[in-house]
């Protein structure tokens, strides 16, 4: 069964600090892995998309890594800001085209001043 | 980037009535649209996949007669919740795909009283 697990479930850090969120998956055959940011009451917004050949991808203060061998990914947030408070969802796709996505349950990140 | 809109953003209806939610791709043609629902503190759950001009494919456990999906054009899909009940109260999110990537709408909060 295709699964995506994220840790931690929730995280609270001080503004300005860095943090790393983890994602483990068992989706096969792997096509791509995505990280989304979802603000409360809003739809998910794409941060990064990585195929199996990509080890790292950055989007501003967000850097995602992918290890296709161990089926692990991480999302590193640098110099956190209050606006980074949101849920971060790891999503894995098994096929190219209009495929179904397997969603992780998300990490709820709270930045405190 | 690709933009997907939803209307309304929130709706309150009485038990037993029907409510329609629209999903539009504003700057691209979406051959496939997806409908998700999300309960508090949970991840997105795929309800159905619709291709323009054909019947929607529903996920197991989703009542197709209760959640009517119409994908009449390459830029518009609608979800109608028929005979709504309080347990249908949820956050409904659509996504649209013109290729291999899905773009998510901002979501619609449905409250059934």
PDB file of C-alpha atoms in Angstrom:
ATOM      1  CA  UNK A   1       0.000   0.000   0.000  1.00  0.00           C
ATOM      2  CA  UNK A   2       1.324   3.426  -0.952  1.00  0.00           C
ATOM      3  CA  UNK A   3       1.973   5.518   2.132  1.00  0.00           C
ATOM      4  CA  UNK A   4       3.605   8.799   3.044  1.00  0.00           C
ATOM      5  CA  UNK A   5       4.600   9.472   6.633  1.00  0.00           C
ATOM      6  CA  UNK A   6       5.715  12.808   7.988  1.00  0.00           C
ATOM      7  CA  UNK A   7       7.445  13.834  11.172  1.00  0.00           C
ATOM      8  CA  UNK A   8       7.159  15.576  13.433  1.00  0.00           C
ATOM      9  CA  UNK A   9       3.398  15.904  13.573  1.00  0.00           C
ATOM     10  CA  UNK A  10       3.784  19.425  14.927  1.00  0.00           C
ATOM     11  CA  UNK A  11       6.657  21.775  15.613  1.00  0.00           C
ATOM     12  CA  UNK A  12       7.025  25.097  17.379  1.00  0.00           C
ATOM     13  CA  UNK A  13      10.122  27.220  16.838  1.00  0.00           C
ATOM     14  CA  UNK A  14      11.239  30.772  17.478  1.00  0.00           C
ATOM     15  CA  UNK A  15      11.191  33.302  14.676  1.00  0.00           C
ATOM     16  CA  UNK A  16      14.522  33.413  12.900  1.00  0.00           C
ATOM     17  CA  UNK A  17      15.451  29.811  13.677  1.00  0.00           C
ATOM     18  CA  UNK A  18      15.870  27.033  11.134  1.00  0.00           C
ATOM     19  CA  UNK A  19      13.952  23.778  11.072  1.00  0.00           C
ATOM     20  CA  UNK A  20      13.797  20.540   9.118  1.00  0.00           C
ATOM     21  CA  UNK A  21      10.714  18.484   8.377  1.00  0.00           C
ATOM     22  CA  UNK A  22      10.910  14.818   7.421  1.00  0.00           C
ATOM     23  CA  UNK A  23       9.007  12.652   4.953  1.00  0.00           C
ATOM     24  CA  UNK A  24       9.272   8.886   4.387  1.00  0.00           C
ATOM     25  CA  UNK A  25       7.373   7.178   1.627  1.00  0.00           C
ATOM     26  CA  UNK A  26       6.635   3.735   0.267  1.00  0.00           C
ATOM     27  CA  UNK A  27       5.014   4.829  -3.003  1.00  0.00           C
ATOM     28  CA  UNK A  28       6.046   2.729  -5.965  1.00  0.00           C
ATOM     29  CA  UNK A  29       6.890   3.153  -8.756  1.00  0.00           C
ATOM     30  CA  UNK A  30       8.142   6.573  -7.764  1.00  0.00           C
ATOM     31  CA  UNK A  31       7.658   9.489 -10.133  1.00  0.00           C
ATOM     32  CA  UNK A  32       8.023  12.703  -8.166  1.00  0.00           C
ATOM     33  CA  UNK A  33       7.827  14.132  -4.675  1.00  0.00           C
ATOM     34  CA  UNK A  34       6.272  17.468  -3.815  1.00  0.00           C
ATOM     35  CA  UNK A  35       6.194  19.691  -0.789  1.00  0.00           C
ATOM     36  CA  UNK A  36       3.192  21.935  -0.285  1.00  0.00           C
ATOM     37  CA  UNK A  37       2.468  24.696   2.186  1.00  0.00           C
ATOM     38  CA  UNK A  38      -1.108  24.941   3.362  1.00  0.00           C
ATOM     39  CA  UNK A  39      -2.279  27.899   5.376  1.00  0.00           C
ATOM     40  CA  UNK A  40      -5.313  27.344   7.586  1.00  0.00           C
ATOM     41  CA  UNK A  41      -8.483  27.500   5.526  1.00  0.00           C
ATOM     42  CA  UNK A  42      -6.626  27.680   2.220  1.00  0.00           C
ATOM     43  CA  UNK A  43      -5.656  25.282  -0.529  1.00  0.00           C
ATOM     44  CA  UNK A  44      -2.129  23.824  -0.757  1.00  0.00           C
ATOM     45  CA  UNK A  45       0.534  25.868  -2.519  1.00  0.00           C
ATOM     46  CA  UNK A  46       3.428  24.113  -4.211  1.00  0.00           C
ATOM     47  CA  UNK A  47       6.908  24.745  -2.788  1.00  0.00           C
ATOM     48  CA  UNK A  48       9.068  22.216  -4.632  1.00  0.00           C
ATOM     49  CA  UNK A  49       8.734  19.283  -6.999  1.00  0.00           C
ATOM     50  CA  UNK A  50      11.526  16.737  -7.398  1.00  0.00           C
ATOM     51  CA  UNK A  51      11.891  13.770  -9.709  1.00  0.00           C
ATOM     52  CA  UNK A  52      13.982  10.727  -8.855  1.00  0.00           C
ATOM     53  CA  UNK A  53      17.086  12.221 -10.443  1.00  0.00           C
ATOM     54  CA  UNK A  54      17.033  15.362  -8.299  1.00  0.00           C
ATOM     55  CA  UNK A  55      18.683  15.365  -4.884  1.00  0.00           C
ATOM     56  CA  UNK A  56      17.900  18.883  -3.831  1.00  0.00           C
ATOM     57  CA  UNK A  57      15.771  21.810  -4.884  1.00  0.00           C
ATOM     58  CA  UNK A  58      15.430  25.249  -3.388  1.00  0.00           C
ATOM     59  CA  UNK A  59      12.682  27.842  -3.413  1.00  0.00           C
ATOM     60  CA  UNK A  60      13.808  30.902  -1.508  1.00  0.00           C
ATOM     61  CA  UNK A  61      14.242  29.960   2.142  1.00  0.00           C
ATOM     62  CA  UNK A  62      12.856  26.475   1.479  1.00  0.00           C
ATOM     63  CA  UNK A  63      15.226  23.666   0.485  1.00  0.00           C
ATOM     64  CA  UNK A  64      13.998  20.163  -0.183  1.00  0.00           C
ATOM     65  CA  UNK A  65      16.184  17.082  -0.394  1.00  0.00           C
ATOM     66  CA  UNK A  66      15.391  13.680  -1.786  1.00  0.00           C
ATOM     67  CA  UNK A  67      17.060  10.308  -1.294  1.00  0.00           C
ATOM     68  CA  UNK A  68      15.307   7.947  -3.682  1.00  0.00           C
ATOM     69  CA  UNK A  69      17.307   4.976  -2.385  1.00  0.00           C
ATOM     70  CA  UNK A  70      16.126   5.304   1.205  1.00  0.00           C
ATOM     71  CA  UNK A  71      12.806   6.850   0.121  1.00  0.00           C
ATOM     72  CA  UNK A  72      13.237   9.852   2.345  1.00  0.00           C
ATOM     73  CA  UNK A  73      12.824  13.551   1.827  1.00  0.00           C
ATOM     74  CA  UNK A  74      13.304  16.589   3.999  1.00  0.00           C
ATOM     75  CA  UNK A  75      12.211  20.197   3.845  1.00  0.00           C
ATOM     76  CA  UNK A  76      14.559  22.698   5.448  1.00  0.00           C
ATOM     77  CA  UNK A  77      13.318  26.156   6.294  1.00  0.00           C
ATOM     78  CA  UNK A  78      15.938  28.815   6.902  1.00  0.00           C
ATOM     79  CA  UNK A  79      15.517  31.934   8.999  1.00  0.00           C
ATOM     80  CA  UNK A  80      11.884  31.247   9.768  1.00  0.00           C
ATOM     81  CA  UNK A  81       9.310  34.010   9.642  1.00  0.00           C
ATOM     82  CA  UNK A  82       5.929  34.315  11.316  1.00  0.00           C
ATOM     83  CA  UNK A  83       4.304  33.822   7.912  1.00  0.00           C
ATOM     84  CA  UNK A  84       5.862  30.358   7.712  1.00  0.00           C
ATOM     85  CA  UNK A  85       3.302  29.147  10.265  1.00  0.00           C
ATOM     86  CA  UNK A  86       1.281  26.603   8.296  1.00  0.00           C
ATOM     87  CA  UNK A  87       0.937  22.915   7.583  1.00  0.00           C
ATOM     88  CA  UNK A  88       3.571  21.421   5.306  1.00  0.00           C
ATOM     89  CA  UNK A  89       2.458  18.449   3.305  1.00  0.00           C
ATOM     90  CA  UNK A  90       4.647  15.908   1.551  1.00  0.00           C
ATOM     91  CA  UNK A  91       2.979  14.401  -1.513  1.00  0.00           C
ATOM     92  CA  UNK A  92       4.316  11.568  -3.656  1.00  0.00           C
ATOM     93  CA  UNK A  93       3.239  10.699  -7.174  1.00  0.00           C
ATOM     94  CA  UNK A  94       3.550   7.240  -8.685  1.00  0.00           C
ATOM     95  CA  UNK A  95       2.955   7.977 -12.351  1.00  0.00           C
ATOM     96  CA  UNK A  96       3.418  10.672 -14.947  1.00  0.00           C
ATOM     97  CA  UNK A  97       0.243  12.197 -16.338  1.00  0.00           C
ATOM     98  CA  UNK A  98      -2.972  12.712 -14.453  1.00  0.00           C
ATOM     99  CA  UNK A  99      -2.062  10.456 -11.593  1.00  0.00           C
ATOM    100  CA  UNK A 100      -3.378  10.137  -8.085  1.00  0.00           C
ATOM    101  CA  UNK A 101      -1.250  11.680  -5.396  1.00  0.00           C
ATOM    102  CA  UNK A 102      -0.469  10.073  -2.062  1.00  0.00           C
ATOM    103  CA  UNK A 103      -0.618  12.707   0.659  1.00  0.00           C
ATOM    104  CA  UNK A 104       1.199  12.760   3.954  1.00  0.00           C
ATOM    105  CA  UNK A 105      -0.701  13.898   7.016  1.00  0.00           C
ATOM    106  CA  UNK A 106       1.422  17.031   7.247  1.00  0.00           C
ATOM    107  CA  UNK A 107       3.547  18.787   9.822  1.00  0.00           C
ATOM    108  CA  UNK A 108       1.925  21.687  11.602  1.00  0.00           C
ATOM    109  CA  UNK A 109       4.613  24.373  12.008  1.00  0.00           C
ATOM    110  CA  UNK A 110       4.130  27.293  14.356  1.00  0.00           C
ATOM    111  CA  UNK A 111       6.572  30.172  14.449  1.00  0.00           C
ATOM    112  CA  UNK A 112       6.512  32.245  17.612  1.00  0.00           C
ATOM    113  CA  UNK A 113       8.013  35.712  17.998  1.00  0.00           C
TER     114      UNK A 113
ATOM    115  CA  UNK B   1       1.967  30.206 -12.583  1.00  0.00           C
ATOM    116  CA  UNK B   2      -1.296  28.377 -13.149  1.00  0.00           C
ATOM    117  CA  UNK B   3      -4.249  29.707 -11.189  1.00  0.00           C
ATOM    118  CA  UNK B   4      -7.245  27.740 -10.003  1.00  0.00           C
ATOM    119  CA  UNK B   5     -10.218  29.457  -8.412  1.00  0.00           C
ATOM    120  CA  UNK B   6     -13.140  28.130  -6.410  1.00  0.00           C
ATOM    121  CA  UNK B   7     -16.504  29.664  -5.743  1.00  0.00           C
ATOM    122  CA  UNK B   8     -17.871  30.173  -3.228  1.00  0.00           C
ATOM    123  CA  UNK B   9     -15.058  30.343  -0.699  1.00  0.00           C
ATOM    124  CA  UNK B  10     -17.489  29.458   2.058  1.00  0.00           C
ATOM    125  CA  UNK B  11     -21.141  28.475   2.201  1.00  0.00           C
ATOM    126  CA  UNK B  12     -23.654  27.680   4.904  1.00  0.00           C
ATOM    127  CA  UNK B  13     -26.710  25.650   3.988  1.00  0.00           C
ATOM    128  CA  UNK B  14     -29.541  23.923   5.771  1.00  0.00           C
ATOM    129  CA  UNK B  15     -29.718  20.170   6.093  1.00  0.00           C
ATOM    130  CA  UNK B  16     -31.502  18.597   3.151  1.00  0.00           C
ATOM    131  CA  UNK B  17     -30.617  21.267   0.616  1.00  0.00           C
ATOM    132  CA  UNK B  18     -28.093  21.042  -2.211  1.00  0.00           C
ATOM    133  CA  UNK B  19     -25.084  23.220  -2.779  1.00  0.00           C
ATOM    134  CA  UNK B  20     -22.881  23.650  -5.850  1.00  0.00           C
ATOM    135  CA  UNK B  21     -19.180  24.446  -5.766  1.00  0.00           C
ATOM    136  CA  UNK B  22     -17.374  25.678  -8.861  1.00  0.00           C
ATOM    137  CA  UNK B  23     -13.743  25.081  -9.768  1.00  0.00           C
ATOM    138  CA  UNK B  24     -12.151  27.042 -12.594  1.00  0.00           C
ATOM    139  CA  UNK B  25      -8.731  26.984 -14.188  1.00  0.00           C
ATOM    140  CA  UNK B  26      -8.148  30.621 -15.050  1.00  0.00           C
ATOM    141  CA  UNK B  27      -5.134  30.592 -17.335  1.00  0.00           C
ATOM    142  CA  UNK B  28      -4.832  27.067 -18.670  1.00  0.00           C
ATOM    143  CA  UNK B  29      -6.979  24.271 -19.996  1.00  0.00           C
ATOM    144  CA  UNK B  30      -7.510  21.491 -17.491  1.00  0.00           C
ATOM    145  CA  UNK B  31      -8.068  18.111 -19.053  1.00  0.00           C
ATOM    146  CA  UNK B  32      -8.489  16.600 -15.611  1.00  0.00           C
ATOM    147  CA  UNK B  33      -9.855  18.006 -12.386  1.00  0.00           C
ATOM    148  CA  UNK B  34      -9.788  16.437  -8.971  1.00  0.00           C
ATOM    149  CA  UNK B  35     -12.025  16.954  -5.961  1.00  0.00           C
ATOM    150  CA  UNK B  36     -10.769  16.509  -2.433  1.00  0.00           C
ATOM    151  CA  UNK B  37     -12.248  16.928   1.009  1.00  0.00           C
ATOM    152  CA  UNK B  38     -10.322  17.734   4.128  1.00  0.00           C
ATOM    153  CA  UNK B  39     -11.475  17.373   7.725  1.00  0.00           C
ATOM    154  CA  UNK B  40      -9.846  19.382  10.515  1.00  0.00           C
ATOM    155  CA  UNK B  41      -6.249  18.392  11.225  1.00  0.00           C
ATOM    156  CA  UNK B  42      -6.353  15.739   8.522  1.00  0.00           C
ATOM    157  CA  UNK B  43      -4.807  15.579   5.094  1.00  0.00           C
ATOM    158  CA  UNK B  44      -6.610  15.858   1.782  1.00  0.00           C
ATOM    159  CA  UNK B  45      -8.680  12.862   0.734  1.00  0.00           C
ATOM    160  CA  UNK B  46      -9.387  12.353  -2.955  1.00  0.00           C
ATOM    161  CA  UNK B  47     -13.092  12.073  -3.671  1.00  0.00           C
ATOM    162  CA  UNK B  48     -13.201  11.841  -7.444  1.00  0.00           C
ATOM    163  CA  UNK B  49     -11.353  12.467 -10.685  1.00  0.00           C
ATOM    164  CA  UNK B  50     -13.084  14.020 -13.654  1.00  0.00           C
ATOM    165  CA  UNK B  51     -12.011  14.331 -17.255  1.00  0.00           C
ATOM    166  CA  UNK B  52     -13.601  16.892 -19.520  1.00  0.00           C
ATOM    167  CA  UNK B  53     -16.609  15.475 -21.305  1.00  0.00           C
ATOM    168  CA  UNK B  54     -16.718  12.165 -19.493  1.00  0.00           C
ATOM    169  CA  UNK B  55     -18.118  10.760 -16.268  1.00  0.00           C
ATOM    170  CA  UNK B  56     -16.191  11.218 -13.074  1.00  0.00           C
ATOM    171  CA  UNK B  57     -14.364   8.358 -11.403  1.00  0.00           C
ATOM    172  CA  UNK B  58     -15.190   8.161  -7.719  1.00  0.00           C
ATOM    173  CA  UNK B  59     -12.982   6.806  -4.964  1.00  0.00           C
ATOM    174  CA  UNK B  60     -14.162   3.890  -2.922  1.00  0.00           C
ATOM    175  CA  UNK B  61     -16.658   4.936  -0.291  1.00  0.00           C
ATOM    176  CA  UNK B  62     -17.683   8.172  -2.021  1.00  0.00           C
ATOM    177  CA  UNK B  63     -21.348   8.210  -3.019  1.00  0.00           C
ATOM    178  CA  UNK B  64     -21.593   9.295  -6.629  1.00  0.00           C
ATOM    179  CA  UNK B  65     -25.298  10.073  -6.310  1.00  0.00           C
ATOM    180  CA  UNK B  66     -24.625  12.382  -3.410  1.00  0.00           C
ATOM    181  CA  UNK B  67     -21.590  14.164  -4.802  1.00  0.00           C
ATOM    182  CA  UNK B  68     -22.409  15.045  -8.394  1.00  0.00           C
ATOM    183  CA  UNK B  69     -19.471  16.139 -10.517  1.00  0.00           C
ATOM    184  CA  UNK B  70     -19.763  17.846 -13.877  1.00  0.00           C
ATOM    185  CA  UNK B  71     -16.685  18.684 -15.941  1.00  0.00           C
ATOM    186  CA  UNK B  72     -18.439  20.445 -18.793  1.00  0.00           C
ATOM    187  CA  UNK B  73     -15.496  22.369 -20.213  1.00  0.00           C
ATOM    188  CA  UNK B  74     -11.711  22.492 -20.083  1.00  0.00           C
ATOM    189  CA  UNK B  75     -11.858  25.308 -17.551  1.00  0.00           C
ATOM    190  CA  UNK B  76     -14.800  24.444 -15.322  1.00  0.00           C
ATOM    191  CA  UNK B  77     -15.789  21.598 -13.051  1.00  0.00           C
ATOM    192  CA  UNK B  78     -18.601  21.650 -10.518  1.00  0.00           C
ATOM    193  CA  UNK B  79     -19.271  19.589  -7.415  1.00  0.00           C
ATOM    194  CA  UNK B  80     -22.846  19.451  -6.185  1.00  0.00           C
ATOM    195  CA  UNK B  81     -23.494  18.127  -2.699  1.00  0.00           C
ATOM    196  CA  UNK B  82     -27.056  16.876  -2.790  1.00  0.00           C
ATOM    197  CA  UNK B  83     -29.308  16.570   0.247  1.00  0.00           C
ATOM    198  CA  UNK B  84     -26.525  17.837   2.449  1.00  0.00           C
ATOM    199  CA  UNK B  85     -26.240  16.682   6.047  1.00  0.00           C
ATOM    200  CA  UNK B  86     -24.153  18.047   8.904  1.00  0.00           C
ATOM    201  CA  UNK B  87     -21.593  15.277   8.425  1.00  0.00           C
ATOM    202  CA  UNK B  88     -20.928  16.680   4.940  1.00  0.00           C
ATOM    203  CA  UNK B  89     -19.523  19.799   6.576  1.00  0.00           C
ATOM    204  CA  UNK B  90     -15.925  19.938   5.469  1.00  0.00           C
ATOM    205  CA  UNK B  91     -13.330  21.813   3.448  1.00  0.00           C
ATOM    206  CA  UNK B  92     -13.617  20.946  -0.237  1.00  0.00           C
ATOM    207  CA  UNK B  93     -10.602  21.552  -2.460  1.00  0.00           C
ATOM    208  CA  UNK B  94     -10.328  21.095  -6.193  1.00  0.00           C
ATOM    209  CA  UNK B  95      -7.224  20.776  -8.295  1.00  0.00           C
ATOM    210  CA  UNK B  96      -6.741  21.047 -12.020  1.00  0.00           C
ATOM    211  CA  UNK B  97      -4.203  19.455 -14.309  1.00  0.00           C
ATOM    212  CA  UNK B  98      -3.313  20.328 -17.873  1.00  0.00           C
ATOM    213  CA  UNK B  99      -0.323  18.034 -17.934  1.00  0.00           C
ATOM    214  CA  UNK B 100       1.406  16.175 -15.134  1.00  0.00           C
ATOM    215  CA  UNK B 101       1.239  18.764 -12.382  1.00  0.00           C
ATOM    216  CA  UNK B 102      -1.847  19.514 -10.304  1.00  0.00           C
ATOM    217  CA  UNK B 103      -2.671  23.047  -9.233  1.00  0.00           C
ATOM    218  CA  UNK B 104      -4.913  23.447  -6.226  1.00  0.00           C
ATOM    219  CA  UNK B 105      -7.750  25.847  -5.673  1.00  0.00           C
ATOM    220  CA  UNK B 106      -8.149  27.884  -2.468  1.00  0.00           C
ATOM    221  CA  UNK B 107     -10.867  25.615  -1.112  1.00  0.00           C
ATOM    222  CA  UNK B 108     -14.525  25.973  -0.143  1.00  0.00           C
ATOM    223  CA  UNK B 109     -15.662  25.711   3.463  1.00  0.00           C
ATOM    224  CA  UNK B 110     -19.090  24.027   3.612  1.00  0.00           C
ATOM    225  CA  UNK B 111     -21.100  24.148   6.810  1.00  0.00           C
ATOM    226  CA  UNK B 112     -24.404  22.284   6.948  1.00  0.00           C
ATOM    227  CA  UNK B 113     -26.702  23.288   9.784  1.00  0.00           C
TER     228      UNK B 113
END
